[in-house]
Coordinates of C-alpha atoms and ligand atoms in Angstrom, one line a residue:
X203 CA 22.6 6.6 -11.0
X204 CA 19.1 7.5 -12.7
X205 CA 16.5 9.8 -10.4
X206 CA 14.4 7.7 -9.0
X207 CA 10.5 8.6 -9.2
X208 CA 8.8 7.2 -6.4
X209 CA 4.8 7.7 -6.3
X210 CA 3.4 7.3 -2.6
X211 CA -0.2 6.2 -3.5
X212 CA -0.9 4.3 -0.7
X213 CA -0.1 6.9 2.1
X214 CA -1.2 9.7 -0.3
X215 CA -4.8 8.3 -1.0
X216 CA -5.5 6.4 2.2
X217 CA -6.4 7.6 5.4
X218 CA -3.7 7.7 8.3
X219 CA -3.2 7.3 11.7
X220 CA -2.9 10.7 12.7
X221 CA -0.2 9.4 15.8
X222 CA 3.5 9.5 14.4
X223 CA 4.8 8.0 17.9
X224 CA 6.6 4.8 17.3
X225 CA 4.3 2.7 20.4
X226 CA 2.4 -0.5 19.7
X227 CA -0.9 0.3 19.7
X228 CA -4.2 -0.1 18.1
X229 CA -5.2 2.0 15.0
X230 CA -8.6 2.4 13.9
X231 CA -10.0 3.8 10.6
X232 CA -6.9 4.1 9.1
X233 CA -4.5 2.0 6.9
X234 CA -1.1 2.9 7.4
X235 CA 0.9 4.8 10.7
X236 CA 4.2 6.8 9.7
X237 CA 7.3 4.9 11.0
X238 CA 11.2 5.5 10.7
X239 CA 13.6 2.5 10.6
X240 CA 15.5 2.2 13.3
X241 CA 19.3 2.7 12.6
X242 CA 21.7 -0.6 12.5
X243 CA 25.7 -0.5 13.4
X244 CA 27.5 -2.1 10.8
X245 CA 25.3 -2.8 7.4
X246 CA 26.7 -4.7 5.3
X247 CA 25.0 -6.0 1.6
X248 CA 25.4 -9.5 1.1
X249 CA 23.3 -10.3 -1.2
X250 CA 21.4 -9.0 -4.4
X251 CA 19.0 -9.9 -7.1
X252 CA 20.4 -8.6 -10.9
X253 CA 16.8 -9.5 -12.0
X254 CA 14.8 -7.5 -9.2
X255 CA 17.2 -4.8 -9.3
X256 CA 16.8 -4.5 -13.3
X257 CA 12.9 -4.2 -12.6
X258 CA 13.7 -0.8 -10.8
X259 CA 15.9 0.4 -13.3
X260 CA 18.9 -0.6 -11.3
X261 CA 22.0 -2.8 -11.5
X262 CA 23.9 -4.6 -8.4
X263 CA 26.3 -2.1 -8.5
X264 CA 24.1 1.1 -7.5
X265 CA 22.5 -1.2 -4.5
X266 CA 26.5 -1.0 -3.3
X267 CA 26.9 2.5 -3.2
X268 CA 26.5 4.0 0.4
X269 CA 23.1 6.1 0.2
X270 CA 21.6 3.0 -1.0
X271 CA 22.9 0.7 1.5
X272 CA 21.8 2.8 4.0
X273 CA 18.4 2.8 2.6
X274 CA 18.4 -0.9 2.6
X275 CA 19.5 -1.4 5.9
X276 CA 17.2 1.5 7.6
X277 CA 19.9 3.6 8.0
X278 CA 18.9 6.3 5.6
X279 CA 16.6 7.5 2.9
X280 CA 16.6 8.3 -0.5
X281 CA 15.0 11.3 -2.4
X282 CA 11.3 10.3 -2.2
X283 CA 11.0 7.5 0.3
X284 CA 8.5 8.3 3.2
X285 CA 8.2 5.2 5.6
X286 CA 5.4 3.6 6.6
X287 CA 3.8 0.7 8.4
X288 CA 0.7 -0.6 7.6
X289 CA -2.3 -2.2 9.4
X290 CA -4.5 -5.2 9.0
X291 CA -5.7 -8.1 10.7
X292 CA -6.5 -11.8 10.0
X293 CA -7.4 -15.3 11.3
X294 CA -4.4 -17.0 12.3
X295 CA -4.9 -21.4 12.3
X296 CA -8.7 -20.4 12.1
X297 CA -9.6 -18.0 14.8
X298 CA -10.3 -14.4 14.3
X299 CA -6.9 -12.5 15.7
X300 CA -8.0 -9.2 15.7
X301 CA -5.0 -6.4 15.0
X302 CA -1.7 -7.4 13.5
X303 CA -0.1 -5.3 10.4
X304 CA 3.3 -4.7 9.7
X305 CA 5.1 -5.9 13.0
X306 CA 8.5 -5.6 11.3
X307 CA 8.3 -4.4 7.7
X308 CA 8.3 -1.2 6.5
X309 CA 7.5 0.3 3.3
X310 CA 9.6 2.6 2.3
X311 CA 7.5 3.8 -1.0
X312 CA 6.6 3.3 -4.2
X313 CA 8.7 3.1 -6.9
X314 CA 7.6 4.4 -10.5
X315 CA 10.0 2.4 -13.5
X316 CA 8.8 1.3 -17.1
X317 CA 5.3 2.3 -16.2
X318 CA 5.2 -0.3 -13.1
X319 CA 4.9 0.4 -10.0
X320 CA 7.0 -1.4 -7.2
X321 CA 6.6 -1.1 -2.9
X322 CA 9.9 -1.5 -1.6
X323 CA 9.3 -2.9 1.5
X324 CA 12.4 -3.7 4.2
X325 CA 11.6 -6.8 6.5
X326 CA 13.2 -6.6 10.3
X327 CA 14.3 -2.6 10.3
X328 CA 13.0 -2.9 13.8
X329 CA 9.5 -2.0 15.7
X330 CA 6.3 -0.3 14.4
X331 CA 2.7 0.4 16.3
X332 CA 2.1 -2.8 14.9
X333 CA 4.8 -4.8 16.8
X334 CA 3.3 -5.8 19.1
X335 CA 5.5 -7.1 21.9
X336 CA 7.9 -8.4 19.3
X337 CA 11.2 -6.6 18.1
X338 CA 10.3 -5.9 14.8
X339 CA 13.5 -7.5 13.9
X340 CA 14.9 -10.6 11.7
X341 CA 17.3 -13.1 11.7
X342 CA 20.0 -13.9 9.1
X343 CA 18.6 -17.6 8.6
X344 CA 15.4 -16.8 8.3
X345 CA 16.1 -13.8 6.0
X346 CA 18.5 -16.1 3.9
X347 CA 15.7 -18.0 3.4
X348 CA 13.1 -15.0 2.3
X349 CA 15.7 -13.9 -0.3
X350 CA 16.3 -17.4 -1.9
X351 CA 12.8 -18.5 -2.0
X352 CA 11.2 -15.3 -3.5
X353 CA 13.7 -15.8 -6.1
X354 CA 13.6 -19.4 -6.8
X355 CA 10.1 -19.1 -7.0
X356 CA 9.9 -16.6 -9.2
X357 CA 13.0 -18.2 -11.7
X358 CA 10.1 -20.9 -11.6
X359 CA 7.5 -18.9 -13.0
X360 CA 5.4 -18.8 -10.0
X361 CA 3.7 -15.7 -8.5
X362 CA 5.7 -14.0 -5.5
X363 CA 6.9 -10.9 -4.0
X364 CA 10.8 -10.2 -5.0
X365 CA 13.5 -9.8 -3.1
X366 CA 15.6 -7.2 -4.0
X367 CA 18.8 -7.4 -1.1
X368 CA 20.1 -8.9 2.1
X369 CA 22.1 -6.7 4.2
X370 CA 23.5 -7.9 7.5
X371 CA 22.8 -5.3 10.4
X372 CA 25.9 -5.9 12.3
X373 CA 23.2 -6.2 15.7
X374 CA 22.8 -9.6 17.5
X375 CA 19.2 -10.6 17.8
X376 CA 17.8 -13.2 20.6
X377 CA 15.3 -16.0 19.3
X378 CA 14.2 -19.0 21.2
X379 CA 14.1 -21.3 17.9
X380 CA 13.2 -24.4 20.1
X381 CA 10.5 -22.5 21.9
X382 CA 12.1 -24.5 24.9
X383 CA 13.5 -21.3 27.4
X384 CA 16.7 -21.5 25.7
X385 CA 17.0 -18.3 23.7
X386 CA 20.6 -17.6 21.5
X387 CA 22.1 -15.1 20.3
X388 CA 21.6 -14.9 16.4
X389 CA 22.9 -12.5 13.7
X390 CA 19.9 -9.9 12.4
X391 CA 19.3 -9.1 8.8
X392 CA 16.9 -7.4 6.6
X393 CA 15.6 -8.2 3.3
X394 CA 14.0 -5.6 1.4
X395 CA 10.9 -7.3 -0.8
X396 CA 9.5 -5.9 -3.6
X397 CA 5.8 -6.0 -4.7
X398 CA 3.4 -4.1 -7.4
X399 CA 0.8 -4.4 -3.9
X400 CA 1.8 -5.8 -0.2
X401 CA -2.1 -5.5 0.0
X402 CA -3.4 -9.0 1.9
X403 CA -6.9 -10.4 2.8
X404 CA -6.6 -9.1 6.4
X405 CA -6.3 -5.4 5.4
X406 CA -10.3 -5.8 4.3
X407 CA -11.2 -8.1 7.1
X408 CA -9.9 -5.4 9.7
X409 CA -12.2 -2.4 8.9
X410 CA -14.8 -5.1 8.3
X411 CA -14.8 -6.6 11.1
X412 CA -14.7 -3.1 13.4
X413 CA -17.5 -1.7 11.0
X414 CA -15.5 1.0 9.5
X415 CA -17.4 0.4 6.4
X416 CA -16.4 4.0 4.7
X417 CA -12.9 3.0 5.2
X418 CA -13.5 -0.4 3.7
X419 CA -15.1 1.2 0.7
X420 CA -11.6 3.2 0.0
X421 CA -9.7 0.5 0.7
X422 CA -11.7 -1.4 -2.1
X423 CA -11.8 1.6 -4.9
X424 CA -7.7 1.9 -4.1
X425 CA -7.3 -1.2 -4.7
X426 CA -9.0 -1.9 -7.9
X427 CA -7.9 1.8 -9.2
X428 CA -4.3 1.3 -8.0
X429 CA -3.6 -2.7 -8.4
X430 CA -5.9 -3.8 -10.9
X431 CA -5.9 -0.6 -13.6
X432 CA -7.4 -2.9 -16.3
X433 CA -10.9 -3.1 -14.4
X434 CA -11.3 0.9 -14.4
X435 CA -12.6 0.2 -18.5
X436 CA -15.2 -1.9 -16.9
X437 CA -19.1 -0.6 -16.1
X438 CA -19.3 0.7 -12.2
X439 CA -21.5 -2.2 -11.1
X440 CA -19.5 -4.5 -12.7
X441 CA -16.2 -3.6 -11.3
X442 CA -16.1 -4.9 -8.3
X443 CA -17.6 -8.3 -9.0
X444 CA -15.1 -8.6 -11.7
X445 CA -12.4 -8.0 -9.1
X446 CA -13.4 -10.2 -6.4
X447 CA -13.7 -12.5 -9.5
X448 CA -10.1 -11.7 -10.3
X449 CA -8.6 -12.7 -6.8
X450 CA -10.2 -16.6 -6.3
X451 CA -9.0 -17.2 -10.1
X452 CA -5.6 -15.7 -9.5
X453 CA -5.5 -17.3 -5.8
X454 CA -6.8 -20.6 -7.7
X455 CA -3.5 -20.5 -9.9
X456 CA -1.3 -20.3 -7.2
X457 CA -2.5 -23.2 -5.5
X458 CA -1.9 -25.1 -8.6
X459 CA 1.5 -23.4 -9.0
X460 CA 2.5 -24.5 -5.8
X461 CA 1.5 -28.2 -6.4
X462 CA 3.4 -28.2 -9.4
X463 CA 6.8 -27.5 -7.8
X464 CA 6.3 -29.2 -4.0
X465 CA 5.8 -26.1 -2.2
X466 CA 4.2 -25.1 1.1
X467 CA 3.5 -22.2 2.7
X468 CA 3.6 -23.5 6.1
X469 CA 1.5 -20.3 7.4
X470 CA -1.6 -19.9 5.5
X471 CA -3.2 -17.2 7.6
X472 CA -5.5 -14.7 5.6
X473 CA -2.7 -12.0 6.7
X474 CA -0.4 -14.1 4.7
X475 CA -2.8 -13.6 1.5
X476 CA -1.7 -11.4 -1.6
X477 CA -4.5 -9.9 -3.1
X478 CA -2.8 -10.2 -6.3
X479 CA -2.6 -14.3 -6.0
X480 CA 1.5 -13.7 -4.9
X481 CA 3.4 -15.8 -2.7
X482 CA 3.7 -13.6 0.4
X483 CA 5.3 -13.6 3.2
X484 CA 8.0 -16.5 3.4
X485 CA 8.0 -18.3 6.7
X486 CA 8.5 -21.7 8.0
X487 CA 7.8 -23.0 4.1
X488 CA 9.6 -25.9 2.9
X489 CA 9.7 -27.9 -0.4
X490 CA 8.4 -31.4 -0.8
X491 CA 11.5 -33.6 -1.1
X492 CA 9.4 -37.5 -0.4
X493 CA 5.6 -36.7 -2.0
X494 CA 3.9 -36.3 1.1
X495 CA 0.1 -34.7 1.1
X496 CA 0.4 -34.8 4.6
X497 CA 3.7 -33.0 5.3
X498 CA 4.0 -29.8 7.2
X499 CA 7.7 -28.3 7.3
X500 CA 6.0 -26.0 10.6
X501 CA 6.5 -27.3 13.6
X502 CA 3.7 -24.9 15.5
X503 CA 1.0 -27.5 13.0
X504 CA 2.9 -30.9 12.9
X505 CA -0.7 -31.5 15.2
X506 CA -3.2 -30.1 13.2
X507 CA -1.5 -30.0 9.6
X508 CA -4.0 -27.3 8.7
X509 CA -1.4 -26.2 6.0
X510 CA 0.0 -29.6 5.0
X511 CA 1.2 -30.1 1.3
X512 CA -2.4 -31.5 0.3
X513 CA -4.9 -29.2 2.0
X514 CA -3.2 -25.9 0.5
X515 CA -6.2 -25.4 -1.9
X516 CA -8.6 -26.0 0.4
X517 CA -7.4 -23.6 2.8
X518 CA -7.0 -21.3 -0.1
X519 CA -10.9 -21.5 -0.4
X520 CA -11.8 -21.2 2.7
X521 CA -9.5 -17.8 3.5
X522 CA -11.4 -16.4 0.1
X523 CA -15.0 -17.2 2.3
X524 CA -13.4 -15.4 4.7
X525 CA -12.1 -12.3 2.3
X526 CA -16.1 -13.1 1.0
X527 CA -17.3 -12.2 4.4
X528 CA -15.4 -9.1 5.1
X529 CA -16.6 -7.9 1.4
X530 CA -20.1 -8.8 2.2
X531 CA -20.3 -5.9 4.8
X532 CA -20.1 -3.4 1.5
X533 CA -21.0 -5.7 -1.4
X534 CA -25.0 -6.1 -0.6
X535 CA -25.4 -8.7 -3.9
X536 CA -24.1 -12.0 -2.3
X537 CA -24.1 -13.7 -5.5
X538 CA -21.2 -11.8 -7.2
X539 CA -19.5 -12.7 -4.3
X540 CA -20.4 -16.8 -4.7
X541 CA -19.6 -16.6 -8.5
X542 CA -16.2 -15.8 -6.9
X543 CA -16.2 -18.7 -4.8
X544 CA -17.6 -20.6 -7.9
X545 CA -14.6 -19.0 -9.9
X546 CA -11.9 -20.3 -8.1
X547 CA -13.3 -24.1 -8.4
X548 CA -13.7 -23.7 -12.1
X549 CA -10.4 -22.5 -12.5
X550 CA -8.9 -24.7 -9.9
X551 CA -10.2 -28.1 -11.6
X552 CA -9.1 -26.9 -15.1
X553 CA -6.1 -25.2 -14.5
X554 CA -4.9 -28.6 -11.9
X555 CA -6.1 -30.7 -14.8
X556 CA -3.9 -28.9 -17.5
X557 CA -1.1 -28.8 -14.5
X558 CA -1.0 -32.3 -14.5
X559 CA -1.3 -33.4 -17.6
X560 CA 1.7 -31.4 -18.3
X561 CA 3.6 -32.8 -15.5
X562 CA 2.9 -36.4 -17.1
X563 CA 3.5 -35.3 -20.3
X564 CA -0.4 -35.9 -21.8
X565 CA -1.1 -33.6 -24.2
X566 CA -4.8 -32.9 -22.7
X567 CA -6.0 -33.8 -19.5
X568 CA -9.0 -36.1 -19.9
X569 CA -11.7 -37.1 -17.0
X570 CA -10.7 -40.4 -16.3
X571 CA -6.8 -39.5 -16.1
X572 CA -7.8 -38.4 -12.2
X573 CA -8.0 -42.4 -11.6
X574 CA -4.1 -42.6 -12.9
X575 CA -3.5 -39.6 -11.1
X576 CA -4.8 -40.9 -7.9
X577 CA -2.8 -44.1 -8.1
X578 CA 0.3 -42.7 -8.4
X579 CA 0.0 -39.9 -5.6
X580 CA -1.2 -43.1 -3.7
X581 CA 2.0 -45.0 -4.5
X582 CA 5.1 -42.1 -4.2
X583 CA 3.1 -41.4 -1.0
X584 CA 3.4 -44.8 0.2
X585 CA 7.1 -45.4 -0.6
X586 CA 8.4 -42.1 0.0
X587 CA 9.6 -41.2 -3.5
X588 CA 11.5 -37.7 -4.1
X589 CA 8.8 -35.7 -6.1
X590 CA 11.1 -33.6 -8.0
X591 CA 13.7 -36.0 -9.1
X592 CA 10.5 -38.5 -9.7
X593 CA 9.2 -35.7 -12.3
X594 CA 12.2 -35.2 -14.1
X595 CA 13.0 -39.0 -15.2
X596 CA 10.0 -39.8 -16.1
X597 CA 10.0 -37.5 -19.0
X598 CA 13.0 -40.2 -20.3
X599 CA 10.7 -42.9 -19.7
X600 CA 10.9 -45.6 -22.7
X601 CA 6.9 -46.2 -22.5
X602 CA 7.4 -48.9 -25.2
X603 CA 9.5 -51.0 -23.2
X604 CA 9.1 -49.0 -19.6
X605 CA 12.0 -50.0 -17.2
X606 CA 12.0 -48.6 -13.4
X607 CA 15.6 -48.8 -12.7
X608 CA 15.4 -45.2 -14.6
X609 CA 13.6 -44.1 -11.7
X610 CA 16.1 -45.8 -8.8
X611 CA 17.9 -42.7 -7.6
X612 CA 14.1 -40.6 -7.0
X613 CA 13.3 -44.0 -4.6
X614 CA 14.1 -43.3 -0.4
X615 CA 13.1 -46.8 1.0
X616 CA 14.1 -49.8 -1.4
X617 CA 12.2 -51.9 0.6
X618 CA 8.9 -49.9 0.4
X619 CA 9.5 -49.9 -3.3
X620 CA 10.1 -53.6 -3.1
X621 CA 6.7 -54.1 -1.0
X622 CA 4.9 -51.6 -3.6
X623 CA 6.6 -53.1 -6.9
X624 CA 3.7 -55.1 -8.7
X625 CA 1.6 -52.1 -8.2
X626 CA 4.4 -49.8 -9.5
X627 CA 5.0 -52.2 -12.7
X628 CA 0.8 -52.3 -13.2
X629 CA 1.2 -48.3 -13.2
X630 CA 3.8 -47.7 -15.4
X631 CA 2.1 -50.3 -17.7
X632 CA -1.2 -48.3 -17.3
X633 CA 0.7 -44.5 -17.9
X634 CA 2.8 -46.1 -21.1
X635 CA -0.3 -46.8 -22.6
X636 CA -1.8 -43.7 -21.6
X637 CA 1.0 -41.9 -23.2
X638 CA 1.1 -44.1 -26.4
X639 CA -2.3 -43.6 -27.2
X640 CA -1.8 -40.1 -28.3
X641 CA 1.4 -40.8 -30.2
X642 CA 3.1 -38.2 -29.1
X643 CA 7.4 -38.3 -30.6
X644 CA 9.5 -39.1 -27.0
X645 CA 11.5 -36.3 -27.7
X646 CA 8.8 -33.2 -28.1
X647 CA 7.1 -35.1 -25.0
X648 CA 10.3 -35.1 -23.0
X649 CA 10.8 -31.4 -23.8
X650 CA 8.1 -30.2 -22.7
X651 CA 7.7 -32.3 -19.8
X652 CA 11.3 -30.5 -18.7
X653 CA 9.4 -27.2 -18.9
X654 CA 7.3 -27.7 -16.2
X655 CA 9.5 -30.1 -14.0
X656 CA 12.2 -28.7 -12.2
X657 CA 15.5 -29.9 -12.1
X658 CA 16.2 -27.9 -9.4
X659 CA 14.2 -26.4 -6.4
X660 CA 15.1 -24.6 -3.0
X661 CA 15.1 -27.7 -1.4
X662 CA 15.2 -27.0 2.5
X663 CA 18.7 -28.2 3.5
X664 CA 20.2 -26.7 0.6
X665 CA 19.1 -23.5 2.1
X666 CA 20.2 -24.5 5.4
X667 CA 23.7 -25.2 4.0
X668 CA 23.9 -21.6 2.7
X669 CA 22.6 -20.6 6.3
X670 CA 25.1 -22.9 7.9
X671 CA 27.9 -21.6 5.8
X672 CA 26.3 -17.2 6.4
X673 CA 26.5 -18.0 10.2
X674 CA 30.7 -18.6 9.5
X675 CA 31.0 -15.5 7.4
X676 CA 30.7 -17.3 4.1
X677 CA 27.8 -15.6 2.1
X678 CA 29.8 -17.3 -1.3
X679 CA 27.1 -20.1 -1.0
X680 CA 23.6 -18.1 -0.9
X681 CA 25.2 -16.6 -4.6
X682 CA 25.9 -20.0 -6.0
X683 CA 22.9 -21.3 -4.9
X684 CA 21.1 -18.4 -6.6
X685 CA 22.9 -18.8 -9.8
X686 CA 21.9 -22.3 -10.0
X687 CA 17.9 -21.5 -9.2
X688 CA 18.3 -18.9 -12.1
X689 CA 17.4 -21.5 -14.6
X690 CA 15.5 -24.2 -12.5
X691 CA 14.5 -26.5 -15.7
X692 CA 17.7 -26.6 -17.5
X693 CA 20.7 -28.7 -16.6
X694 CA 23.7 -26.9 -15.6
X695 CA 27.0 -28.7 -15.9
X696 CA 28.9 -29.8 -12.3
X697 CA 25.5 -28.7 -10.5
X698 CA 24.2 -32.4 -10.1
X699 CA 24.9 -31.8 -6.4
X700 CA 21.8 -29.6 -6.3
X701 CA 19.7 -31.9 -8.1
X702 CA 20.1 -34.6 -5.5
X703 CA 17.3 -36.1 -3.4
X704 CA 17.7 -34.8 0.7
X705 CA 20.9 -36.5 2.0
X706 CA 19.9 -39.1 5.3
X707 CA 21.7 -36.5 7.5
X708 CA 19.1 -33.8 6.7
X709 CA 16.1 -35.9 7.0
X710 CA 15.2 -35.1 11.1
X711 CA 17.6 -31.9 11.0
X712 CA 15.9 -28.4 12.3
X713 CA 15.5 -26.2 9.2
X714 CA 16.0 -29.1 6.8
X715 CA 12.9 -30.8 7.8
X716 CA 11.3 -28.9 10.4
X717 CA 10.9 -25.0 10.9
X718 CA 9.8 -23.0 14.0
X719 CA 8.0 -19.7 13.1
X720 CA 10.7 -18.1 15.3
X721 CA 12.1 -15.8 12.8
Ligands
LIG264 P1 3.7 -14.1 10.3 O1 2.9 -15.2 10.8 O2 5.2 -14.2 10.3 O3 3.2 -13.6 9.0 O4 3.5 -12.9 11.4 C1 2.2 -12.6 12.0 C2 2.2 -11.2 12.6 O5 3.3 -11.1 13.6 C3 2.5 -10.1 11.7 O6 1.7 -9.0 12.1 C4 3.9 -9.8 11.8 O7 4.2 -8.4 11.5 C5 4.2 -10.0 13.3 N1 5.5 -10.4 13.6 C6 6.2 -11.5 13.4 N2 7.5 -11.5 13.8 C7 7.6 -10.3 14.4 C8 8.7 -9.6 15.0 N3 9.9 -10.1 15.2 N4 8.5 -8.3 15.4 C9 7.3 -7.7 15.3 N5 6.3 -8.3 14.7 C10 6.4 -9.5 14.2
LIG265 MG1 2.7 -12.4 7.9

């Protein structure tokens, strides 16, 4: 195995919490409090990610030797790791929370491999200062889920923390998943993510909002020097406008990202926000089987569906107002900061536009498509149509002679497609001629359509199967469900089972449908 160079910025450059006691607490003017995993019985690895471990210069094989199973279960460290929690806050469903940070992940440092830098950072190794009155640990199912998504999303070419492992702890864990007084007994587990920055929203809003304005100022010149290296060419007084500029248009692509494959968060809290636009922090997320701008998979907002499917980009704005506000307190010219906020629109319209038009297979998006658009968001919302499968036929769509029986298997209700059929025919009429005007050949529309429609995605009892099938001692599933997200657009032969719209069984099942936060 190759030496490993690990290059602590964070902890070397930012100030600490000069407490080394492992006691929830509150730490001020300071980012990060030292912390040691705590120890786990029996670890065992069930899980790894060629892709993630290739990025560090490793293969699956070196994450199974001892020293480094240890390390990725919190039972040991390796040559340059030094530990550490980190502290932020945020506004959690819209209120101001005060202190959270890293309740349950620890960094463990900051690996240096073909000139990139990458925070391996273990999720559930037990209790920091910032725990709170929580365990600091995690469940298998829920970390089952972490590792799958971070991977399928990132097979899918959208922006998200890695996961590099999944190691079973061999300790039993006690969650209350119903949040009704009936708390089980659950196997724990612990991912270990991987980042080029774990830095969120909430770790400027913090010193922000307690007036440690020195310490925001560091946090802000470590972050551009470390995270965004390419700005350090730029003029001083341009810098930092250029960065807050840099975070609504990489924020804005997400949101379009996640619209393109059916995804949501589930948990948009500004302590849930990458500053590098990454999909952080996997929770009670689901993916969009029936199009549904409404749906929430988490259970805590099936009230308020403040993160449903269709209000992700708005929320996405308004947590950058609130980033705004905390970067106001240092950053006296307001207007660089609404040029931001102006930014992420501009790139938001455009880039949803392009998104789109890709989806549908138009070569350009054009003004008046939004009226198409509208209609047929209108119409799969109406009648419950799988969004994924829905995608992927139409790219075969004969538009000279368009017949809908192509579409059959994407349909839930017959009957609401029944009901909704003269306004489907009318629609499909109106897209063919869309498409025919810009005389496109089928097949170079078709292929390219396929590039930015999934065949397959994470969808949420897939993942629960695996889980299902963990729980019994059968991790055989999470890897074949892996190897099939590996290559999301292309179809793989005897996979059609994973390219199936959500079975009837799964549709009111907890975890398929619906998710509690408990984790
Ligand atoms: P989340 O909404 O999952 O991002 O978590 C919000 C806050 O709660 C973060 O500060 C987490 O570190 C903390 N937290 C969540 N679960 C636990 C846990 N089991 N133990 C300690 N802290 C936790
Ligand atoms: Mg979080």
């Amino acid at each position: 195995m190759a030496s490993l160079n690990f290059d602590n910025r964070f902890i070397r450059e930012l100030p600490g919490d000069p407490l080394t006691v492992n006691q929830t607490r509150q730490v001020n003017a300071a980012f990060w409090s030292i912390v040691t995993p705590t120890p786990v019985p029996h670890p065992q690895l069930i899980a790894s990610s060629v892709e993630v471990a290739a990025l560090l210069g490793l293969t699956p094989t070196d994450l199974q030797q001892p020293e480094w199973v240890a390390a990725l279960s919190g039972n040991g460290l390796l040559d340059g790791m030094s530990p550490f929690a980190t502290c932020y806050g945020g506004h959690q469903f819209g209120q101001w929370a005060g202190q959270l940070g890293d309740g349950r992940a620890i960094s463990l440092g900051e690996l240096l491999h073909n000139n990139q830098r990458w925070e391996l950072q273990l999720k559930g190794a037990g209790p920091t200062p910032y725990s709170r009155r929580a365990d600091g640990r995690a469940v298998l199912r829920s970390s089952i889920r972490e590792f799958l998504c971070s991977e399928a999303m990132f097979h899918l070419g959208v922006p998200t923390t890695h996961a590099l492992s999944l190691v079973l702890t061999g300790d039993a864990i006690w969650r209350d998943m119903f949040y009704d007084g009936n708390p089980k007994a659950e196997p724990g587990a612990i991912v270990c993510r991987v980042a080029p920055s774990f830095i969120r929203f909430g770790h400027f809003q913090l010193p922000a909002m307690r007036g440690e304005l020195s310490q925001l100022n560091q946090l802000i010149d470590f972050t551009i020097a470390r995270d965004f290296p390419h700005l350090s060419a730029e003029p001083a007084e341009q810098r930092r406008a250029l960065w807050f500029r840099e975070i609504c248009t990489t924020t804005a692509t997400l949101m379009v990202e996640w619209t393109r494959v059916g995804f949501v968060h589930g948990v948009m809290n500004t302590d849930n926000m990458s500053i590098l636009g990454l999909t952080i922090d996997y929770g009670p997320y689901g993916w969009v089987d029936n199009f549904d701008l409404n749906w929430t998979p988490n259970t805590t907002d099936a009230e308020g569906l403040r993160y449903c499917f269709g209000r992700q980009p708005a929320i996405a704005r308004w947590n950058l107002q609130r980033l705004a506000e905390a970067l106001a307190t240092v950053m006296t010219d307001q207007d660089i900061l609404m040029q931001g906020i102006d930014a992420f629109d501009e790139v938001f319209a455009q880039e949803m536009g392009n998104m789109l038009a890709a989806k549908l297979g138009w070569q350009q998006w054009q003004s008046e498509d939004s009226e198409l658009v509208n209609r047929l968001f209108d119409l799969l919302q109406q009648t419950e149509v799988d969004m994924t499968l829905f995608f992927r036929r139409l790219a075969y769509l004969d538009v000279t002679q368009p017949d809908l029986s192509l579409l059959t298997e994407a349909f839930y209700r017959d009957d609401l497609f029944v009901q909704h059929q003269t306004e489907f025919v009318q629609w499909f009429d109106d897209y063919s001629a869309r498409v025919l005007a810009e005389g496109v050949v089928p097949e170079e529309r078709a292929a390219r359509m396929n590039q930015v429609n999934p065949v397959y995605v994470l969808r949420n009892y897939l993942a629960q199967q695996a889980i299902d099938a963990a729980e019994q001692g059968n991790y055989q599933p999470i890897a074949e469900l892996l190897e099939v997200l590996r290559h999301p657009y292309t179809e793989q032969p005897g996979k059609a089972a994973y390219a199936q719209k959500r079975p009837d069984w799964a549709r009111h099942k907890p975890g398929c449908s619906m998710l509690s936060c408990s984790s």
